[in-house]
Coordinates of C-alpha atoms in Angstrom, one line a residue:
X1 CA -131.9 72.9 -3.6
X2 CA -132.2 76.7 -3.8
X3 CA -133.4 78.0 -7.1
X4 CA -130.9 80.1 -9.1
X5 CA -132.2 83.2 -10.8
X6 CA -130.4 84.9 -13.6
X7 CA -131.0 88.6 -13.8
X8 CA -133.1 89.4 -16.9
X9 CA -131.6 91.3 -19.8
X10 CA -133.3 93.0 -22.7
X11 CA -132.6 93.2 -26.4
X12 CA -130.4 96.0 -27.5
X13 CA -132.4 98.8 -29.2
X14 CA -131.6 99.3 -32.9
X15 CA -130.7 102.6 -34.5
X16 CA -134.3 103.1 -35.7
X17 CA -135.9 102.1 -32.3
X18 CA -138.9 104.3 -31.5
X19 CA -137.5 105.2 -28.1
X20 CA -134.4 106.8 -29.5
X21 CA -136.6 109.1 -31.5
X22 CA -138.9 109.6 -28.6
X23 CA -136.1 110.6 -26.3
X24 CA -134.7 113.1 -28.7
X25 CA -138.1 114.8 -29.2
X26 CA -138.7 115.0 -25.5
X27 CA -135.2 116.4 -24.9
X28 CA -135.5 119.0 -27.6
X29 CA -139.1 120.1 -27.1
X30 CA -140.0 119.5 -23.4
X31 CA -137.0 119.3 -21.1
X32 CA -135.5 122.6 -22.2
X33 CA -138.2 124.4 -20.1
X34 CA -136.5 124.7 -16.7
X35 CA -139.5 126.5 -15.2
X36 CA -141.3 123.1 -15.1
X37 CA -138.5 121.8 -12.9
X38 CA -138.8 124.8 -10.5
X39 CA -142.6 124.0 -10.2
X40 CA -141.7 120.6 -8.9
X41 CA -139.3 122.0 -6.3
X42 CA -141.9 124.5 -5.1
X43 CA -144.6 121.7 -4.9
X44 CA -142.3 119.3 -3.1
X45 CA -141.2 121.8 -0.5
X46 CA -144.7 123.1 -0.2
X47 CA -146.3 119.7 0.5
X48 CA -143.6 119.0 3.2
X49 CA -144.4 122.4 4.9
X50 CA -148.1 121.6 4.7
X51 CA -147.4 118.3 6.5
X52 CA -145.7 120.1 9.4
X53 CA -148.6 122.6 9.5
X54 CA -151.1 119.8 9.8
X55 CA -149.1 118.2 12.6
X56 CA -149.0 121.5 14.4
X57 CA -152.8 121.7 14.0
X58 CA -153.1 118.4 15.9
X59 CA -151.2 119.8 18.9
X60 CA -152.9 123.3 18.8
X61 CA -156.5 122.4 18.0
X62 CA -156.6 118.7 19.1
X63 CA -158.6 119.2 22.2
X64 CA -161.6 119.6 19.9
X65 CA -162.3 116.0 19.0
X66 CA -163.7 116.9 15.5
X67 CA -160.7 119.0 14.6
X68 CA -158.4 116.3 16.1
X69 CA -159.7 113.7 13.7
X70 CA -159.9 116.1 10.8
X71 CA -156.2 117.0 11.3
X72 CA -155.1 113.4 11.4
X73 CA -157.2 112.5 8.3
X74 CA -155.6 115.3 6.3
X75 CA -152.2 114.4 7.7
X76 CA -152.8 110.9 6.3
X77 CA -153.6 112.4 2.9
X78 CA -150.6 114.7 2.9
X79 CA -148.4 111.8 3.9
X80 CA -149.3 110.0 0.8
X81 CA -149.2 113.1 -1.5
X82 CA -145.7 113.8 -0.1
X83 CA -144.6 110.3 -0.7
X84 CA -146.1 109.8 -4.2
X85 CA -144.9 113.2 -5.4
X86 CA -141.9 114.6 -3.6
X87 CA -140.2 111.5 -2.1
X88 CA -140.8 109.4 -5.2
X89 CA -139.2 112.1 -7.4
X90 CA -136.3 112.5 -5.0
X91 CA -135.7 108.8 -5.0
X92 CA -135.2 109.1 -8.8
X93 CA -133.0 112.2 -8.4
X94 CA -135.7 114.3 -10.0
X95 CA -136.6 117.1 -7.5
X96 CA -133.3 118.9 -7.2
X97 CA -130.4 119.1 -9.6
X98 CA -128.1 118.5 -6.6
X99 CA -127.9 114.8 -5.8
X100 CA -127.2 115.5 -2.1
X101 CA -130.4 117.5 -1.7
X102 CA -132.4 114.7 -3.3
X103 CA -130.8 112.2 -0.9
X104 CA -131.5 114.4 2.1
X105 CA -135.1 115.0 1.0
X106 CA -135.6 111.2 1.0
X107 CA -135.4 111.2 4.8
X108 CA -139.1 112.1 4.8
X109 CA -139.6 108.4 4.6
X110 CA -137.9 108.0 8.0
X111 CA -140.3 110.7 9.2
X112 CA -143.1 108.4 8.1
X113 CA -141.5 105.5 10.1
X114 CA -140.0 103.6 7.2
X115 CA -136.6 103.2 5.6
X116 CA -135.6 105.3 2.6
X117 CA -132.6 103.1 1.8
X118 CA -134.4 99.8 1.4
X119 CA -137.4 101.4 -0.4
X120 CA -135.3 103.1 -3.0
X121 CA -133.1 100.0 -3.6
X122 CA -136.2 97.9 -4.0
X123 CA -137.9 100.4 -6.3
X124 CA -134.8 101.3 -8.4
X125 CA -133.1 98.0 -8.6
X126 CA -136.1 95.7 -9.1
X127 CA -139.3 97.4 -9.9
X128 CA -138.1 99.9 -12.5
X129 CA -135.8 97.6 -14.5
X130 CA -138.2 94.6 -14.3
X131 CA -141.8 95.8 -13.9
X132 CA -144.3 92.9 -13.7
X133 CA -141.5 90.4 -14.3
X134 CA -142.1 87.3 -12.2
X135 CA -139.5 86.6 -9.5
X136 CA -138.1 90.1 -9.8
X137 CA -140.7 92.8 -9.3
X138 CA -141.0 92.9 -5.6
X139 CA -143.5 95.9 -5.8
X140 CA -146.0 93.5 -7.5
X141 CA -145.2 90.4 -5.3
X142 CA -145.6 91.8 -1.8
X143 CA -147.5 89.0 0.0
X144 CA -148.8 85.5 -0.5
X145 CA -152.2 86.8 0.7
X146 CA -152.9 88.0 -2.9
X147 CA -152.2 86.0 -6.0
X148 CA -151.1 88.0 -9.1
X149 CA -148.1 86.3 -10.6
X150 CA -149.4 83.3 -12.6
X151 CA -146.4 81.1 -11.6
X152 CA -146.9 81.8 -7.8
X153 CA -148.5 79.1 -5.7
X154 CA -152.3 79.6 -5.7
X155 CA -154.2 78.9 -2.5
X156 CA -157.9 78.1 -1.9
X157 CA -158.4 81.5 -0.2
X158 CA -157.3 83.3 -3.4
X159 CA -160.7 82.4 -4.9
X160 CA -162.1 85.2 -2.7
X161 CA -159.3 87.7 -3.0
X162 CA -161.5 90.0 -5.2
X163 CA -163.6 90.4 -2.0
X164 CA -161.3 90.4 1.0
X165 CA -158.5 92.5 -0.5
X166 CA -160.7 95.6 -0.4
X167 CA -160.9 95.1 3.4
X168 CA -157.1 94.8 3.6
X169 CA -156.1 97.7 1.3
X170 CA -157.2 100.3 3.9
X171 CA -154.4 99.0 6.1
X172 CA -151.7 99.2 3.5
X173 CA -149.5 101.7 5.2
X174 CA -149.7 99.9 8.5
X175 CA -148.7 96.6 6.8
X176 CA -145.8 98.5 5.2
X177 CA -144.5 99.9 8.4
X178 CA -145.0 96.9 10.7
X179 CA -144.7 94.0 8.4
X180 CA -143.2 94.6 5.0
X181 CA -140.2 96.6 6.2
X182 CA -139.2 93.8 8.5
X183 CA -139.7 91.2 5.8
X184 CA -137.4 93.2 3.6
X185 CA -134.7 93.3 6.3
X186 CA -135.1 89.9 7.9
X187 CA -137.2 87.7 5.6
X188 CA -135.7 84.9 3.4
X189 CA -138.8 83.7 1.5
X190 CA -139.3 85.6 -1.8
X191 CA -136.8 88.2 -0.7
X192 CA -135.8 89.3 -4.2
X193 CA -133.7 92.2 -3.0
X194 CA -131.3 90.1 -1.0
X195 CA -130.2 88.3 -4.2
X196 CA -128.5 91.4 -5.4
X197 CA -127.9 93.5 -2.3
X198 CA -126.3 93.3 1.1
X199 CA -128.1 95.7 3.5
X200 CA -125.6 97.9 5.5
X201 CA -125.8 97.4 9.3
X202 CA -126.5 101.1 9.9
X203 CA -129.8 100.7 8.1
X204 CA -131.0 98.2 10.7
X205 CA -130.5 100.8 13.4
X206 CA -132.2 103.4 11.3
X207 CA -135.2 101.2 10.7
X208 CA -136.0 100.8 14.4
X209 CA -135.1 104.4 15.2
X210 CA -137.5 105.7 12.5
X211 CA -140.4 103.6 13.8
X212 CA -139.8 104.7 17.4
X213 CA -139.6 108.3 16.4
X214 CA -142.7 108.1 14.2
X215 CA -144.8 106.6 17.1
X216 CA -143.3 109.1 19.5
X217 CA -144.3 112.2 17.7
X218 CA -147.6 111.0 16.2
X219 CA -149.0 109.2 19.3
X220 CA -147.0 109.8 22.5
X221 CA -146.6 113.6 22.1
X222 CA -150.3 114.2 21.4
X223 CA -151.2 112.0 24.4
X224 CA -148.9 114.1 26.6
X225 CA -149.9 117.5 25.2
X226 CA -153.7 117.1 24.6
X227 CA -156.5 116.7 27.0
X228 CA -157.8 113.7 25.2
X229 CA -158.0 110.1 26.3
X230 CA -155.2 108.0 24.8
X231 CA -157.5 105.6 23.0
X232 CA -159.1 108.5 21.1
X233 CA -155.7 109.7 19.8
X234 CA -154.8 106.1 18.9
X235 CA -158.0 105.8 17.0
X236 CA -157.3 109.1 15.2
X237 CA -153.8 107.8 14.3
X238 CA -155.5 104.6 12.9
X239 CA -157.9 106.7 10.8
X240 CA -154.8 108.7 9.5
X241 CA -153.3 105.5 8.2
X242 CA -156.6 104.4 6.6
X243 CA -156.8 107.8 4.9
X244 CA -153.2 107.5 3.6
X245 CA -153.8 103.9 2.5
X246 CA -156.9 104.6 0.5
X247 CA -155.3 107.4 -1.4
X248 CA -152.1 105.4 -2.0
X249 CA -153.8 102.2 -3.1
X250 CA -155.6 104.1 -5.9
X251 CA -152.1 104.9 -7.4
X252 CA -150.7 101.4 -6.7
X253 CA -153.4 99.3 -8.3
X254 CA -154.0 101.6 -11.3
X255 CA -150.6 101.5 -13.0
X256 CA -149.5 97.8 -13.5
X257 CA -152.2 95.5 -12.3
X258 CA -155.3 95.8 -14.4
X259 CA -157.3 92.9 -16.0
X260 CA -155.2 93.1 -19.1
X261 CA -151.9 93.0 -17.2
X262 CA -149.1 90.7 -18.4
X263 CA -146.6 89.2 -16.0
X264 CA -143.7 87.8 -18.1
X265 CA -141.6 84.9 -16.8
X266 CA -138.1 85.4 -18.0
X267 CA -136.4 82.6 -19.9
X268 CA -133.9 80.4 -18.0
X269 CA -131.0 82.2 -19.6
X270 CA -132.6 85.6 -18.6
X271 CA -132.6 87.0 -22.1
X272 CA -135.9 88.7 -22.7
X273 CA -137.1 88.9 -26.3
X274 CA -138.0 92.5 -26.2
X275 CA -136.3 95.9 -25.6
X276 CA -136.4 97.7 -22.3
X277 CA -138.5 100.6 -23.6
X278 CA -141.1 98.3 -25.3
X279 CA -141.4 96.3 -22.1
X280 CA -142.1 99.4 -20.0
X281 CA -144.7 100.5 -22.5
X282 CA -146.4 97.1 -22.5
X283 CA -146.7 96.6 -18.7
X284 CA -147.4 100.1 -17.6
X285 CA -150.7 102.0 -17.7
X286 CA -151.8 105.6 -17.1
X287 CA -155.0 106.7 -15.2
X288 CA -156.8 110.0 -15.2
X289 CA -153.9 111.6 -17.0
X290 CA -156.0 114.6 -18.2
X291 CA -157.4 115.4 -14.7
X292 CA -155.5 118.3 -13.0
X293 CA -156.6 117.3 -9.5
X294 CA -155.4 113.7 -10.0
X295 CA -152.1 115.0 -11.5
X296 CA -151.5 117.1 -8.4
X297 CA -152.4 114.3 -6.0
X298 CA -150.7 111.4 -7.7
X299 CA -147.8 113.1 -9.5
X300 CA -145.9 110.6 -11.7
X301 CA -148.5 107.9 -11.2
X302 CA -151.3 109.3 -13.4
X303 CA -148.6 109.6 -16.2
X304 CA -147.0 106.4 -15.2
X305 CA -145.9 105.4 -18.7
X306 CA -143.9 108.6 -19.0
X307 CA -142.4 107.9 -15.6
X308 CA -141.2 104.5 -16.5
X309 CA -139.7 105.7 -19.8
X310 CA -138.2 108.8 -18.2
X311 CA -137.8 107.9 -14.5
X312 CA -135.2 110.6 -13.8
X313 CA -137.4 113.4 -15.1
X314 CA -139.6 115.5 -12.7
X315 CA -143.2 114.4 -12.8
X316 CA -144.2 118.0 -13.6
X317 CA -142.9 117.4 -17.1
X318 CA -145.1 114.4 -17.7
X319 CA -148.3 116.1 -18.9
X320 CA -146.2 117.4 -21.8
X321 CA -144.4 114.1 -22.4
X322 CA -147.5 111.9 -22.4
X323 CA -149.1 113.2 -25.6
X324 CA -145.8 112.5 -27.4
X325 CA -145.8 108.9 -26.1
X326 CA -149.4 108.5 -27.2
X327 CA -148.5 109.6 -30.7
X328 CA -145.6 107.2 -31.0
X329 CA -147.6 104.3 -29.6
X330 CA -150.3 105.0 -32.2
X331 CA -147.8 105.4 -35.0
X332 CA -145.9 102.1 -34.2
X333 CA -149.0 100.1 -33.1
X334 CA -147.7 99.7 -29.6
X335 CA -150.1 99.4 -26.6
X336 CA -151.0 102.4 -24.6
X337 CA -153.8 102.6 -22.0
X338 CA -155.2 105.4 -19.9
X339 CA -158.2 104.7 -17.7
X340 CA -160.3 107.0 -15.6
X341 CA -159.4 106.2 -12.0
X342 CA -162.8 104.5 -11.3
X343 CA -162.3 102.3 -14.3
X344 CA -158.8 101.4 -13.3
X345 CA -160.1 100.3 -9.9
X346 CA -162.8 98.3 -11.5
X347 CA -160.3 96.7 -13.9
X348 CA -158.1 95.7 -10.9
X349 CA -161.1 94.0 -9.3
X350 CA -161.5 91.8 -12.4
X351 CA -157.8 91.0 -12.3
X352 CA -158.1 89.8 -8.7
X353 CA -161.1 87.7 -9.7
X354 CA -159.4 86.1 -12.7
X355 CA -156.1 85.5 -11.0
X356 CA -157.7 84.1 -7.9
X357 CA -158.5 80.8 -9.7
X358 CA -156.2 78.4 -11.5
X359 CA -156.0 79.2 -15.2
X360 CA -157.9 82.4 -14.7
X361 CA -155.2 84.5 -16.3
X362 CA -155.1 84.1 -20.0
X363 CA -151.8 83.0 -21.5
X364 CA -150.0 85.9 -23.1
X365 CA -147.5 85.6 -25.9
X366 CA -145.6 88.3 -24.0
X367 CA -145.2 85.9 -21.0
X368 CA -142.8 84.0 -23.3
X369 CA -141.0 87.1 -24.4
X370 CA -142.5 86.9 -28.0
X371 CA -143.6 90.5 -28.5

């Protein structure tokens, strides 16, 4: 018999809830500065232009093998910077004030060979409402090859996941394009999204069209234009994906899945014993939030707590919002964590090690909604 899942709901915030006060302070003291929004528009468009410049460099300078690989490597980095910053903000309606412009900008994901519709639905309907919630957050539960949710089946191979996952992470974007996308569209096992969404037929056509176009301009055109053997261009394309994956994985493993992470199992009636804002604060972490280079590269991920509390706000506001969040967390005794990037990666390693064996994850009172 198929298991029935009731969508989780949170407690209603009271009139003295910390988040009501936090929202008002942020609105009055931070969001009134429209110049910060304009900086996000300039950055988003600039990174997109830089992506096309790098692609042009492949075609113009690619007959030099060293420059060919260098251009592909930086194209990989710019792919992830564009995704983490501009596309991510656009998916939340936070780049432009005009909704149509945000929606059009999201087609950069088709440029990368994926599907903006399915990614945004998965991210906005499952991850953001229910981060780290078992059986709902599909951004955390992506594959059975890694064990993170305590209630998920644990396999013998998971005992070694703290070792082998570091050899898999460099292929994250390839897995995304040629495995995960198809699982989202056609898979039935652990397909959380299909519980609440019917995918329009047009998106199936767009999925294949985007992948064909991506392979055509990134592999076929360089093979036709450049005086380089096909296997060398294919290798450069592979290195591009490794570069993108390594940058992206830093953001992905540093925000929700550290050694102190909690993964609540919602009650059978779906009623969580915490408010939405407190849940976001509890399961989300920042990393390298005071580092300007990290902020430029990773956008709303270094200040990820601010992003989860204010998802429709441009990430360029977050450096001003985060200190306010820190103050409220200290005042109310709520959890707030900000790691340096290297420490966040180290902490994720220990999570993999603990969660790879039965009983490795400590029981959390939050897992039963008692926070």
